[in-house]
């Protein structure tokens, strides 16, 4: 019986920890009121992101997109094979723990500062 109670206690603690993480998740609109556009490269500065936070990318899908890339794709402004491309104009992307990189891969947009790098703790 003691083993059963201990297991139940461990499960209960895990449940509260997971719920606590989700309850503290924040939602950020990338670029603020102006949305996902040129020169957003500095937008993350001064913000504290956590794994599980959601980024909302608002933009005109005929003018932009959002591509989740690796560091190489971010630095080179090139879309790696297999990268996830978002095109809705109202994309909601949950941050993973660690580095998260996003670019617009329309010609010249990433090079014009339409990219962000976010470290989620």
mmCIF file with all atom_site columns, C-alpha atoms in Angstrom:
data_model
loop_
_atom_site.group_PDB
_atom_site.id
_atom_site.type_symbol
_atom_site.label_atom_id
_atom_site.label_alt_id
_atom_site.label_comp_id
_atom_site.label_asym_id
_atom_site.label_entity_id
_atom_site.label_seq_id
_atom_site.pdbx_PDB_ins_code
_atom_site.Cartn_x
_atom_site.Cartn_y
_atom_site.Cartn_z
_atom_site.occupancy
_atom_site.B_iso_or_equiv
_atom_site.pdbx_formal_charge
_atom_site.auth_seq_id
_atom_site.auth_comp_id
_atom_site.auth_asym_id
_atom_site.auth_atom_id
_atom_site.pdbx_PDB_model_num
ATOM 1   C CA . UNK A 1 1   ? 0.000  0.000  0.000   1.00 0.00 ? 1   UNK A CA 1
ATOM 2   C CA . UNK A 1 2   ? 2.765  2.478  0.836   1.00 0.00 ? 2   UNK A CA 1
ATOM 3   C CA . UNK A 1 3   ? 4.207  2.049  -2.646  1.00 0.00 ? 3   UNK A CA 1
ATOM 4   C CA . UNK A 1 4   ? 0.803  2.814  -4.181  1.00 0.00 ? 4   UNK A CA 1
ATOM 5   C CA . UNK A 1 5   ? 0.399  6.005  -2.143  1.00 0.00 ? 5   UNK A CA 1
ATOM 6   C CA . UNK A 1 6   ? 3.915  7.124  -3.046  1.00 0.00 ? 6   UNK A CA 1
ATOM 7   C CA . UNK A 1 7   ? 3.228  6.606  -6.737  1.00 0.00 ? 7   UNK A CA 1
ATOM 8   C CA . UNK A 1 8   ? -0.003 8.574  -6.477  1.00 0.00 ? 8   UNK A CA 1
ATOM 9   C CA . UNK A 1 9   ? 1.845  11.416 -4.748  1.00 0.00 ? 9   UNK A CA 1
ATOM 10  C CA . UNK A 1 10  ? 4.478  11.500 -7.498  1.00 0.00 ? 10  UNK A CA 1
ATOM 11  C CA . UNK A 1 11  ? 1.752  11.625 -10.161 1.00 0.00 ? 11  UNK A CA 1
ATOM 12  C CA . UNK A 1 12  ? -0.037 14.419 -8.295  1.00 0.00 ? 12  UNK A CA 1
ATOM 13  C CA . UNK A 1 13  ? 3.158  16.479 -8.030  1.00 0.00 ? 13  UNK A CA 1
ATOM 14  C CA . UNK A 1 14  ? 3.859  15.966 -11.767 1.00 0.00 ? 14  UNK A CA 1
ATOM 15  C CA . UNK A 1 15  ? 0.314  17.067 -12.585 1.00 0.00 ? 15  UNK A CA 1
ATOM 16  C CA . UNK A 1 16  ? 0.682  20.306 -10.621 1.00 0.00 ? 16  UNK A CA 1
ATOM 17  C CA . UNK A 1 17  ? 4.095  21.069 -12.106 1.00 0.00 ? 17  UNK A CA 1
ATOM 18  C CA . UNK A 1 18  ? 2.804  20.585 -15.661 1.00 0.00 ? 18  UNK A CA 1
ATOM 19  C CA . UNK A 1 19  ? -0.302 22.682 -14.993 1.00 0.00 ? 19  UNK A CA 1
ATOM 20  C CA . UNK A 1 20  ? 1.849  25.384 -13.445 1.00 0.00 ? 20  UNK A CA 1
ATOM 21  C CA . UNK A 1 21  ? 4.033  25.506 -16.582 1.00 0.00 ? 21  UNK A CA 1
ATOM 22  C CA . UNK A 1 22  ? 1.012  25.851 -18.854 1.00 0.00 ? 22  UNK A CA 1
ATOM 23  C CA . UNK A 1 23  ? -0.658 28.422 -16.620 1.00 0.00 ? 23  UNK A CA 1
ATOM 24  C CA . UNK A 1 24  ? 2.403  30.654 -16.902 1.00 0.00 ? 24  UNK A CA 1
ATOM 25  C CA . UNK A 1 25  ? 2.661  30.442 -20.690 1.00 0.00 ? 25  UNK A CA 1
ATOM 26  C CA . UNK A 1 26  ? 2.388  33.836 -22.342 1.00 0.00 ? 26  UNK A CA 1
ATOM 27  C CA . UNK A 1 27  ? 1.226  34.937 -25.774 1.00 0.00 ? 27  UNK A CA 1
ATOM 28  C CA . UNK A 1 28  ? 3.250  37.497 -27.718 1.00 0.00 ? 28  UNK A CA 1
ATOM 29  C CA . UNK A 1 29  ? 2.268  39.264 -30.925 1.00 0.00 ? 29  UNK A CA 1
ATOM 30  C CA . UNK A 1 30  ? 5.460  39.406 -32.980 1.00 0.00 ? 30  UNK A CA 1
ATOM 31  C CA . UNK A 1 31  ? 6.273  42.975 -33.970 1.00 0.00 ? 31  UNK A CA 1
ATOM 32  C CA . UNK A 1 32  ? 3.627  44.411 -31.644 1.00 0.00 ? 32  UNK A CA 1
ATOM 33  C CA . UNK A 1 33  ? 0.707  46.305 -33.209 1.00 0.00 ? 33  UNK A CA 1
ATOM 34  C CA . UNK A 1 34  ? 2.562  46.553 -36.546 1.00 0.00 ? 34  UNK A CA 1
ATOM 35  C CA . UNK A 1 35  ? 2.762  42.777 -36.810 1.00 0.00 ? 35  UNK A CA 1
ATOM 36  C CA . UNK A 1 36  ? 5.309  40.615 -38.626 1.00 0.00 ? 36  UNK A CA 1
ATOM 37  C CA . UNK A 1 37  ? 7.031  42.978 -41.040 1.00 0.00 ? 37  UNK A CA 1
ATOM 38  C CA . UNK A 1 38  ? 10.420 44.422 -41.973 1.00 0.00 ? 38  UNK A CA 1
ATOM 39  C CA . UNK A 1 39  ? 12.949 45.315 -39.260 1.00 0.00 ? 39  UNK A CA 1
ATOM 40  C CA . UNK A 1 40  ? 11.425 43.066 -36.588 1.00 0.00 ? 40  UNK A CA 1
ATOM 41  C CA . UNK A 1 41  ? 14.846 41.533 -35.908 1.00 0.00 ? 41  UNK A CA 1
ATOM 42  C CA . UNK A 1 42  ? 15.128 43.565 -32.665 1.00 0.00 ? 42  UNK A CA 1
ATOM 43  C CA . UNK A 1 43  ? 11.576 42.928 -31.450 1.00 0.00 ? 43  UNK A CA 1
ATOM 44  C CA . UNK A 1 44  ? 12.548 40.130 -28.981 1.00 0.00 ? 44  UNK A CA 1
ATOM 45  C CA . UNK A 1 45  ? 15.056 42.383 -27.158 1.00 0.00 ? 45  UNK A CA 1
ATOM 46  C CA . UNK A 1 46  ? 14.180 42.878 -23.498 1.00 0.00 ? 46  UNK A CA 1
ATOM 47  C CA . UNK A 1 47  ? 11.541 40.133 -23.444 1.00 0.00 ? 47  UNK A CA 1
ATOM 48  C CA . UNK A 1 48  ? 11.788 36.908 -21.447 1.00 0.00 ? 48  UNK A CA 1
ATOM 49  C CA . UNK A 1 49  ? 10.443 33.896 -23.291 1.00 0.00 ? 49  UNK A CA 1
ATOM 50  C CA . UNK A 1 50  ? 9.684  30.480 -21.863 1.00 0.00 ? 50  UNK A CA 1
ATOM 51  C CA . UNK A 1 51  ? 9.123  27.131 -23.503 1.00 0.00 ? 51  UNK A CA 1
ATOM 52  C CA . UNK A 1 52  ? 5.386  26.841 -24.133 1.00 0.00 ? 52  UNK A CA 1
ATOM 53  C CA . UNK A 1 53  ? 4.872  30.552 -24.819 1.00 0.00 ? 53  UNK A CA 1
ATOM 54  C CA . UNK A 1 54  ? 2.993  31.266 -28.040 1.00 0.00 ? 54  UNK A CA 1
ATOM 55  C CA . UNK A 1 55  ? 4.111  33.656 -30.756 1.00 0.00 ? 55  UNK A CA 1
ATOM 56  C CA . UNK A 1 56  ? 1.373  35.151 -32.924 1.00 0.00 ? 56  UNK A CA 1
ATOM 57  C CA . UNK A 1 57  ? 2.510  36.265 -36.370 1.00 0.00 ? 57  UNK A CA 1
ATOM 58  C CA . UNK A 1 58  ? 0.043  38.690 -38.004 1.00 0.00 ? 58  UNK A CA 1
ATOM 59  C CA . UNK A 1 59  ? 0.752  39.600 -41.636 1.00 0.00 ? 59  UNK A CA 1
ATOM 60  C CA . UNK A 1 60  ? -0.720 39.680 -45.118 1.00 0.00 ? 60  UNK A CA 1
ATOM 61  C CA . UNK A 1 61  ? -0.239 36.177 -46.590 1.00 0.00 ? 61  UNK A CA 1
ATOM 62  C CA . UNK A 1 62  ? 0.097  37.626 -50.085 1.00 0.00 ? 62  UNK A CA 1
ATOM 63  C CA . UNK A 1 63  ? 3.102  39.670 -48.902 1.00 0.00 ? 63  UNK A CA 1
ATOM 64  C CA . UNK A 1 64  ? 4.861  37.515 -46.284 1.00 0.00 ? 64  UNK A CA 1
ATOM 65  C CA . UNK A 1 65  ? 5.156  34.122 -44.612 1.00 0.00 ? 65  UNK A CA 1
ATOM 66  C CA . UNK A 1 66  ? 6.850  32.633 -41.544 1.00 0.00 ? 66  UNK A CA 1
ATOM 67  C CA . UNK A 1 67  ? 9.419  29.865 -41.756 1.00 0.00 ? 67  UNK A CA 1
ATOM 68  C CA . UNK A 1 68  ? 10.766 28.038 -38.692 1.00 0.00 ? 68  UNK A CA 1
ATOM 69  C CA . UNK A 1 69  ? 14.450 27.525 -39.457 1.00 0.00 ? 69  UNK A CA 1
ATOM 70  C CA . UNK A 1 70  ? 17.667 26.404 -37.785 1.00 0.00 ? 70  UNK A CA 1
ATOM 71  C CA . UNK A 1 71  ? 20.577 28.731 -36.972 1.00 0.00 ? 71  UNK A CA 1
ATOM 72  C CA . UNK A 1 72  ? 22.123 28.196 -40.398 1.00 0.00 ? 72  UNK A CA 1
ATOM 73  C CA . UNK A 1 73  ? 18.869 29.176 -42.103 1.00 0.00 ? 73  UNK A CA 1
ATOM 74  C CA . UNK A 1 74  ? 18.554 32.220 -39.848 1.00 0.00 ? 74  UNK A CA 1
ATOM 75  C CA . UNK A 1 75  ? 22.126 33.397 -40.464 1.00 0.00 ? 75  UNK A CA 1
ATOM 76  C CA . UNK A 1 76  ? 22.022 32.796 -44.235 1.00 0.00 ? 76  UNK A CA 1
ATOM 77  C CA . UNK A 1 77  ? 18.367 33.805 -44.789 1.00 0.00 ? 77  UNK A CA 1
ATOM 78  C CA . UNK A 1 78  ? 17.877 30.530 -46.654 1.00 0.00 ? 78  UNK A CA 1
ATOM 79  C CA . UNK A 1 79  ? 15.127 27.960 -46.080 1.00 0.00 ? 79  UNK A CA 1
ATOM 80  C CA . UNK A 1 80  ? 16.577 24.566 -45.151 1.00 0.00 ? 80  UNK A CA 1
ATOM 81  C CA . UNK A 1 81  ? 15.039 21.460 -46.693 1.00 0.00 ? 81  UNK A CA 1
ATOM 82  C CA . UNK A 1 82  ? 12.112 20.276 -44.582 1.00 0.00 ? 82  UNK A CA 1
ATOM 83  C CA . UNK A 1 83  ? 11.577 23.609 -42.781 1.00 0.00 ? 83  UNK A CA 1
ATOM 84  C CA . UNK A 1 84  ? 8.005  24.303 -41.658 1.00 0.00 ? 84  UNK A CA 1
ATOM 85  C CA . UNK A 1 85  ? 6.456  27.151 -43.670 1.00 0.00 ? 85  UNK A CA 1
ATOM 86  C CA . UNK A 1 86  ? 3.425  29.008 -42.269 1.00 0.00 ? 86  UNK A CA 1
ATOM 87  C CA . UNK A 1 87  ? 1.186  30.970 -44.640 1.00 0.00 ? 87  UNK A CA 1
ATOM 88  C CA . UNK A 1 88  ? -2.088 31.780 -42.851 1.00 0.00 ? 88  UNK A CA 1
ATOM 89  C CA . UNK A 1 89  ? -1.357 35.402 -41.928 1.00 0.00 ? 89  UNK A CA 1
ATOM 90  C CA . UNK A 1 90  ? -2.407 34.627 -38.354 1.00 0.00 ? 90  UNK A CA 1
ATOM 91  C CA . UNK A 1 91  ? 0.031  31.901 -37.355 1.00 0.00 ? 91  UNK A CA 1
ATOM 92  C CA . UNK A 1 92  ? 0.351  30.794 -33.745 1.00 0.00 ? 92  UNK A CA 1
ATOM 93  C CA . UNK A 1 93  ? 3.577  28.991 -32.946 1.00 0.00 ? 93  UNK A CA 1
ATOM 94  C CA . UNK A 1 94  ? 4.478  27.490 -29.590 1.00 0.00 ? 94  UNK A CA 1
ATOM 95  C CA . UNK A 1 95  ? 8.083  27.989 -28.517 1.00 0.00 ? 95  UNK A CA 1
ATOM 96  C CA . UNK A 1 96  ? 10.295 25.003 -27.793 1.00 0.00 ? 96  UNK A CA 1
ATOM 97  C CA . UNK A 1 97  ? 12.908 25.127 -25.051 1.00 0.00 ? 97  UNK A CA 1
ATOM 98  C CA . UNK A 1 98  ? 16.152 26.613 -26.351 1.00 0.00 ? 98  UNK A CA 1
ATOM 99  C CA . UNK A 1 99  ? 16.777 28.581 -29.527 1.00 0.00 ? 99  UNK A CA 1
ATOM 100 C CA . UNK A 1 100 ? 13.895 29.246 -31.944 1.00 0.00 ? 100 UNK A CA 1
ATOM 101 C CA . UNK A 1 101 ? 14.512 30.927 -35.289 1.00 0.00 ? 101 UNK A CA 1
ATOM 102 C CA . UNK A 1 102 ? 11.972 32.401 -37.720 1.00 0.00 ? 102 UNK A CA 1
ATOM 103 C CA . UNK A 1 103 ? 12.346 34.158 -41.062 1.00 0.00 ? 103 UNK A CA 1
ATOM 104 C CA . UNK A 1 104 ? 10.211 35.371 -43.949 1.00 0.00 ? 104 UNK A CA 1
ATOM 105 C CA . UNK A 1 105 ? 11.550 33.669 -47.068 1.00 0.00 ? 105 UNK A CA 1
ATOM 106 C CA . UNK A 1 106 ? 10.017 36.038 -49.628 1.00 0.00 ? 106 UNK A CA 1
ATOM 107 C CA . UNK A 1 107 ? 12.880 37.414 -51.727 1.00 0.00 ? 107 UNK A CA 1
ATOM 108 C CA . UNK A 1 108 ? 14.844 40.060 -49.808 1.00 0.00 ? 108 UNK A CA 1
ATOM 109 C CA . UNK A 1 109 ? 12.586 40.105 -46.737 1.00 0.00 ? 109 UNK A CA 1
ATOM 110 C CA . UNK A 1 110 ? 14.842 38.221 -44.318 1.00 0.00 ? 110 UNK A CA 1
ATOM 111 C CA . UNK A 1 111 ? 17.789 40.317 -45.480 1.00 0.00 ? 111 UNK A CA 1
ATOM 112 C CA . UNK A 1 112 ? 15.688 43.410 -44.620 1.00 0.00 ? 112 UNK A CA 1
ATOM 113 C CA . UNK A 1 113 ? 15.399 42.323 -40.992 1.00 0.00 ? 113 UNK A CA 1
ATOM 114 C CA . UNK A 1 114 ? 12.300 40.158 -41.244 1.00 0.00 ? 114 UNK A CA 1
ATOM 115 C CA . UNK A 1 115 ? 13.688 37.497 -38.942 1.00 0.00 ? 115 UNK A CA 1
ATOM 116 C CA . UNK A 1 116 ? 13.776 36.826 -35.220 1.00 0.00 ? 116 UNK A CA 1
ATOM 117 C CA . UNK A 1 117 ? 15.844 34.625 -32.916 1.00 0.00 ? 117 UNK A CA 1
ATOM 118 C CA . UNK A 1 118 ? 14.336 33.718 -29.557 1.00 0.00 ? 118 UNK A CA 1
ATOM 119 C CA . UNK A 1 119 ? 15.813 31.787 -26.665 1.00 0.00 ? 119 UNK A CA 1
ATOM 120 C CA . UNK A 1 120 ? 13.066 30.160 -24.584 1.00 0.00 ? 120 UNK A CA 1
ATOM 121 C CA . UNK A 1 121 ? 14.088 29.084 -21.082 1.00 0.00 ? 121 UNK A CA 1
#
